[in-house]
């Protein structure tokens, strides 16, 4: 256990790509007294957070809120619209895409896992984990599927294990151009409220998201945004569903209530988060993350290290994956940075374990906390004996100085 005197001074730097740092305003909102979830006050809270989430997802259709981590909302997405043995097309972009595919297998679905073959000559890492979703390859596969056996296309919007943000509108076009009726399901657990996401305009049928990434909340609640086509599919789908079933939730949500006890205090936090996000404006928030990401990539370039994402068209605004030189254990590096500087960086997951680390630039951050984060990384790299081409911190300072932060027009 932590003893009092082991508590480090100052704030811990939680620079993993979720859970992200939670603003004090939200922490205070979480500590309000818990109320009756069947009482009149609750209905106001329930209706307000659902309406706010619809604005953030950019949808006019229902959004379900689950008292569960993002993994629960993944399961909800699959079990509501699919039947045992259904074929689904999933795309290997990294660890989270792989976990969703494994879940589909466990649920008795028949996922096809589309993957970019080969490994990168420079880093030895799988190419599939350095690129985004290949919409053309999806279109091609769907055109081959003349009997329409594939019931859904499932893709990860912001692949948090690598730092790649795929083009979801292109996937929608590929499905439409192939004239295929498959549902489009999108994991935007780490994309929502940090990277642009347009549920209705992009024609997404089921979106999955969670609280602890761009929404700046602690972990514990997660979401499904639906389309009328997904709701219709859920009426005929045969996988067993009870807790996750949309019908009762959507019905009771009309009055601001849930079929069971919702996470009252996390909903207070969500209310506060939505007020902050909507007052600032989504465009300002997206521009802010893009600017942070540019500065962090500038730092990595100055150090002379490769980015995990090999395609500039799909660089993530939310996090940056950094590949360590051959022979340098990225987890040992992370541990030493944590021990010396009280800074948490994201670990390499699955097929890239030990070969890369991730810098989160989301949640309650600003230019100076990011500069401090980069300083911690730079010191750690030097202590590990890694030769650096130049100072990444200096490069990021130059970037921030040259590019003023985007400001909201509403304040
Ligand atoms: C965080 C994350 C998950 C997993 O969510 P949990 O809340 O840990 O269950 C899934 N997909 C993506 C893209 C994520 O970033």
Short mmCIF file of C-alpha atoms in Angstrom, two decimals, residues 187-387:
data_model
loop_
_atom_site.label_atom_id
_atom_site.label_comp_id
_atom_site.label_asym_id
_atom_site.label_seq_id
_atom_site.Cartn_x
_atom_site.Cartn_y
_atom_site.Cartn_z
CA UNK A 187 -15.37 1.86 -32.26
CA UNK A 188 -14.75 5.51 -31.45
CA UNK A 189 -13.99 4.88 -27.79
CA UNK A 190 -10.89 7.07 -27.94
CA UNK A 191 -11.97 9.20 -30.89
CA UNK A 192 -15.16 10.81 -29.61
CA UNK A 193 -14.73 14.41 -28.41
CA UNK A 194 -11.08 14.60 -29.51
CA UNK A 195 -11.07 13.58 -33.17
CA UNK A 196 -13.79 14.62 -35.61
CA UNK A 197 -16.65 12.12 -35.58
CA UNK A 198 -19.98 12.57 -37.45
CA UNK A 199 -22.38 9.75 -36.74
CA UNK A 200 -25.26 10.73 -39.05
CA UNK A 201 -23.28 12.43 -41.82
CA UNK A 202 -20.92 9.44 -42.07
CA UNK A 203 -23.79 6.96 -42.05
CA UNK A 204 -22.54 4.93 -39.11
CA UNK A 205 -25.08 2.37 -37.84
CA UNK A 206 -23.62 1.60 -34.43
CA UNK A 207 -20.91 3.62 -32.71
CA UNK A 208 -19.20 2.50 -29.53
CA UNK A 209 -17.59 4.95 -27.14
CA UNK A 210 -16.44 5.30 -23.55
CA UNK A 211 -16.07 7.88 -20.82
CA UNK A 212 -12.37 7.87 -19.97
CA UNK A 213 -10.79 9.17 -23.16
CA UNK A 214 -11.89 12.36 -24.95
CA UNK A 215 -14.83 12.94 -22.63
CA UNK A 216 -12.34 13.45 -19.77
CA UNK A 217 -14.29 11.34 -17.25
CA UNK A 218 -13.11 8.47 -15.08
CA UNK A 219 -13.73 4.99 -16.54
CA UNK A 220 -17.10 3.37 -15.88
CA UNK A 221 -19.70 4.39 -18.45
CA UNK A 222 -19.85 3.68 -22.16
CA UNK A 223 -22.12 4.38 -25.10
CA UNK A 224 -23.78 3.08 -28.24
CA UNK A 225 -24.98 5.60 -30.81
CA UNK A 226 -27.53 4.02 -33.12
CA UNK A 227 -29.08 4.50 -36.55
CA UNK A 228 -32.67 3.68 -37.58
CA UNK A 229 -31.24 0.78 -39.62
CA UNK A 230 -29.44 -0.59 -36.55
CA UNK A 231 -32.60 -0.28 -34.45
CA UNK A 232 -34.52 -2.19 -37.12
CA UNK A 233 -31.81 -4.89 -37.24
CA UNK A 234 -31.98 -5.25 -33.46
CA UNK A 235 -35.60 -6.36 -33.66
CA UNK A 236 -34.73 -9.49 -35.70
CA UNK A 237 -31.23 -10.25 -34.37
CA UNK A 238 -30.98 -13.56 -32.50
CA UNK A 239 -27.88 -13.38 -30.30
CA UNK A 240 -29.02 -13.50 -26.65
CA UNK A 241 -29.30 -10.03 -25.15
CA UNK A 242 -30.82 -8.81 -21.90
CA UNK A 243 -28.71 -6.28 -20.00
CA UNK A 244 -27.40 -4.85 -23.28
CA UNK A 245 -30.75 -4.83 -25.14
CA UNK A 246 -31.48 -1.42 -26.64
CA UNK A 247 -35.28 -1.71 -26.72
CA UNK A 248 -35.94 -1.21 -22.99
CA UNK A 249 -33.16 1.33 -22.59
CA UNK A 250 -34.30 3.50 -25.50
CA UNK A 251 -37.90 3.25 -24.29
CA UNK A 252 -37.14 4.30 -20.70
CA UNK A 253 -34.61 6.93 -21.78
CA UNK A 254 -37.46 8.88 -23.42
CA UNK A 255 -38.53 9.84 -19.91
CA UNK A 256 -34.93 10.33 -18.69
CA UNK A 257 -34.76 7.02 -16.80
CA UNK A 258 -33.07 3.60 -17.14
CA UNK A 259 -34.37 0.03 -16.73
CA UNK A 260 -31.81 -0.41 -13.89
CA UNK A 261 -29.74 1.80 -11.61
CA UNK A 262 -27.51 4.01 -13.78
CA UNK A 263 -24.14 5.39 -12.60
CA UNK A 264 -25.65 8.49 -11.05
CA UNK A 265 -22.40 10.22 -10.09
CA UNK A 266 -20.66 9.48 -13.38
CA UNK A 267 -23.67 11.03 -15.08
CA UNK A 268 -23.07 14.19 -13.02
CA UNK A 269 -19.54 14.10 -14.34
CA UNK A 270 -20.81 13.56 -17.88
CA UNK A 271 -23.15 16.53 -17.47
CA UNK A 272 -20.21 18.74 -16.51
CA UNK A 273 -18.02 17.36 -19.31
CA UNK A 274 -20.73 18.04 -21.89
CA UNK A 275 -21.14 21.60 -20.65
CA UNK A 276 -17.41 22.18 -21.02
CA UNK A 277 -17.20 20.53 -24.45
CA UNK A 278 -20.26 22.15 -25.96
CA UNK A 279 -19.39 25.61 -24.60
CA UNK A 280 -15.99 25.36 -26.26
CA UNK A 281 -17.33 23.92 -29.47
CA UNK A 282 -16.33 20.64 -31.09
CA UNK A 283 -14.33 22.33 -33.86
CA UNK A 284 -12.15 24.15 -31.35
CA UNK A 285 -11.61 20.90 -29.46
CA UNK A 286 -10.63 19.00 -32.61
CA UNK A 287 -8.24 21.80 -33.67
CA UNK A 288 -6.69 21.81 -30.18
CA UNK A 289 -5.93 18.10 -30.34
CA UNK A 290 -4.51 18.43 -33.87
CA UNK A 291 -2.22 21.18 -32.69
CA UNK A 292 -1.01 19.16 -29.69
CA UNK A 293 -0.44 16.16 -31.93
CA UNK A 294 1.62 18.24 -34.40
CA UNK A 295 3.82 19.50 -31.59
CA UNK A 296 4.37 16.00 -30.21
CA UNK A 297 5.18 14.62 -33.67
CA UNK A 298 7.59 17.52 -34.14
CA UNK A 299 9.33 16.48 -30.92
CA UNK A 300 9.57 12.84 -32.02
CA UNK A 301 10.99 13.93 -35.38
CA UNK A 302 13.58 16.09 -33.59
CA UNK A 303 14.63 13.12 -31.48
CA UNK A 304 15.04 11.13 -34.71
CA UNK A 305 12.71 8.29 -33.69
CA UNK A 306 10.09 6.67 -35.98
CA UNK A 307 6.38 7.19 -35.41
CA UNK A 308 4.27 4.08 -35.09
CA UNK A 309 1.83 5.52 -37.65
CA UNK A 310 3.50 5.34 -41.07
CA UNK A 311 0.85 7.31 -43.00
CA UNK A 312 0.63 11.09 -42.44
CA UNK A 313 -2.95 11.08 -43.77
CA UNK A 314 -4.10 9.16 -40.68
CA UNK A 315 -1.95 10.54 -37.86
CA UNK A 316 -4.03 10.50 -34.67
CA UNK A 317 -4.82 13.82 -32.97
CA UNK A 318 -5.37 11.91 -29.71
CA UNK A 319 -2.11 10.08 -29.09
CA UNK A 320 1.26 9.45 -30.69
CA UNK A 321 2.98 6.06 -30.82
CA UNK A 322 6.79 6.24 -30.72
CA UNK A 323 8.96 3.32 -31.85
CA UNK A 324 12.11 2.74 -29.78
CA UNK A 325 15.40 1.79 -31.45
CA UNK A 326 16.05 -1.95 -31.93
CA UNK A 327 17.32 -3.45 -28.68
CA UNK A 328 15.72 -0.78 -26.45
CA UNK A 329 12.87 -2.25 -24.37
CA UNK A 330 10.13 0.40 -24.52
CA UNK A 331 8.58 -0.89 -21.29
CA UNK A 332 11.85 -0.61 -19.36
CA UNK A 333 12.09 2.95 -20.67
CA UNK A 334 8.53 3.71 -19.56
CA UNK A 335 9.19 2.26 -16.13
CA UNK A 336 12.30 4.34 -15.63
CA UNK A 337 10.44 7.50 -16.70
CA UNK A 338 7.65 6.67 -14.28
CA UNK A 339 10.06 6.08 -11.44
CA UNK A 340 12.23 9.13 -12.04
CA UNK A 341 9.65 11.69 -13.14
CA UNK A 342 6.22 10.46 -11.98
CA UNK A 343 5.01 10.36 -15.59
CA UNK A 344 2.86 7.52 -16.99
CA UNK A 345 3.17 6.72 -20.70
CA UNK A 346 1.10 4.16 -22.62
CA UNK A 347 2.59 0.69 -23.03
CA UNK A 348 3.03 -1.13 -26.34
CA UNK A 349 0.16 -3.63 -26.62
CA UNK A 350 -0.07 -7.00 -28.36
CA UNK A 351 2.12 -7.34 -31.46
CA UNK A 352 4.10 -4.17 -30.69
CA UNK A 353 4.75 -4.88 -27.01
CA UNK A 354 8.18 -3.65 -25.88
CA UNK A 355 8.82 -1.98 -29.24
CA UNK A 356 6.97 1.29 -28.76
CA UNK A 357 5.36 3.58 -26.20
CA UNK A 358 2.43 5.97 -26.50
CA UNK A 359 2.11 9.61 -25.51
CA UNK A 360 -1.49 10.64 -24.82
CA UNK A 361 -2.44 14.22 -25.70
CA UNK A 362 -6.08 14.30 -24.64
CA UNK A 363 -8.14 15.18 -21.61
CA UNK A 364 -7.26 17.96 -19.18
CA UNK A 365 -3.98 19.01 -20.83
CA UNK A 366 -2.43 22.21 -22.13
CA UNK A 367 0.73 23.36 -23.89
CA UNK A 368 2.79 23.46 -20.71
CA UNK A 369 1.70 20.07 -19.36
CA UNK A 370 2.56 18.61 -22.77
CA UNK A 371 5.95 20.30 -22.76
CA UNK A 372 6.61 18.86 -19.31
CA UNK A 373 5.57 15.45 -20.59
CA UNK A 374 7.97 15.75 -23.52
CA UNK A 375 10.70 16.87 -21.11
CA UNK A 376 10.12 13.72 -19.04
CA UNK A 377 10.33 11.55 -22.15
CA UNK A 378 13.43 13.35 -23.41
CA UNK A 379 15.23 12.93 -20.08
CA UNK A 380 14.24 9.25 -20.00
CA UNK A 381 15.52 8.66 -23.55
CA UNK A 382 18.86 10.28 -22.67
CA UNK A 383 19.17 8.30 -19.43
CA UNK A 384 18.56 5.12 -21.46
CA UNK A 385 21.56 6.06 -23.61
CA UNK A 386 19.51 6.59 -26.77
CA UNK A 387 21.27 9.09 -29.05
#
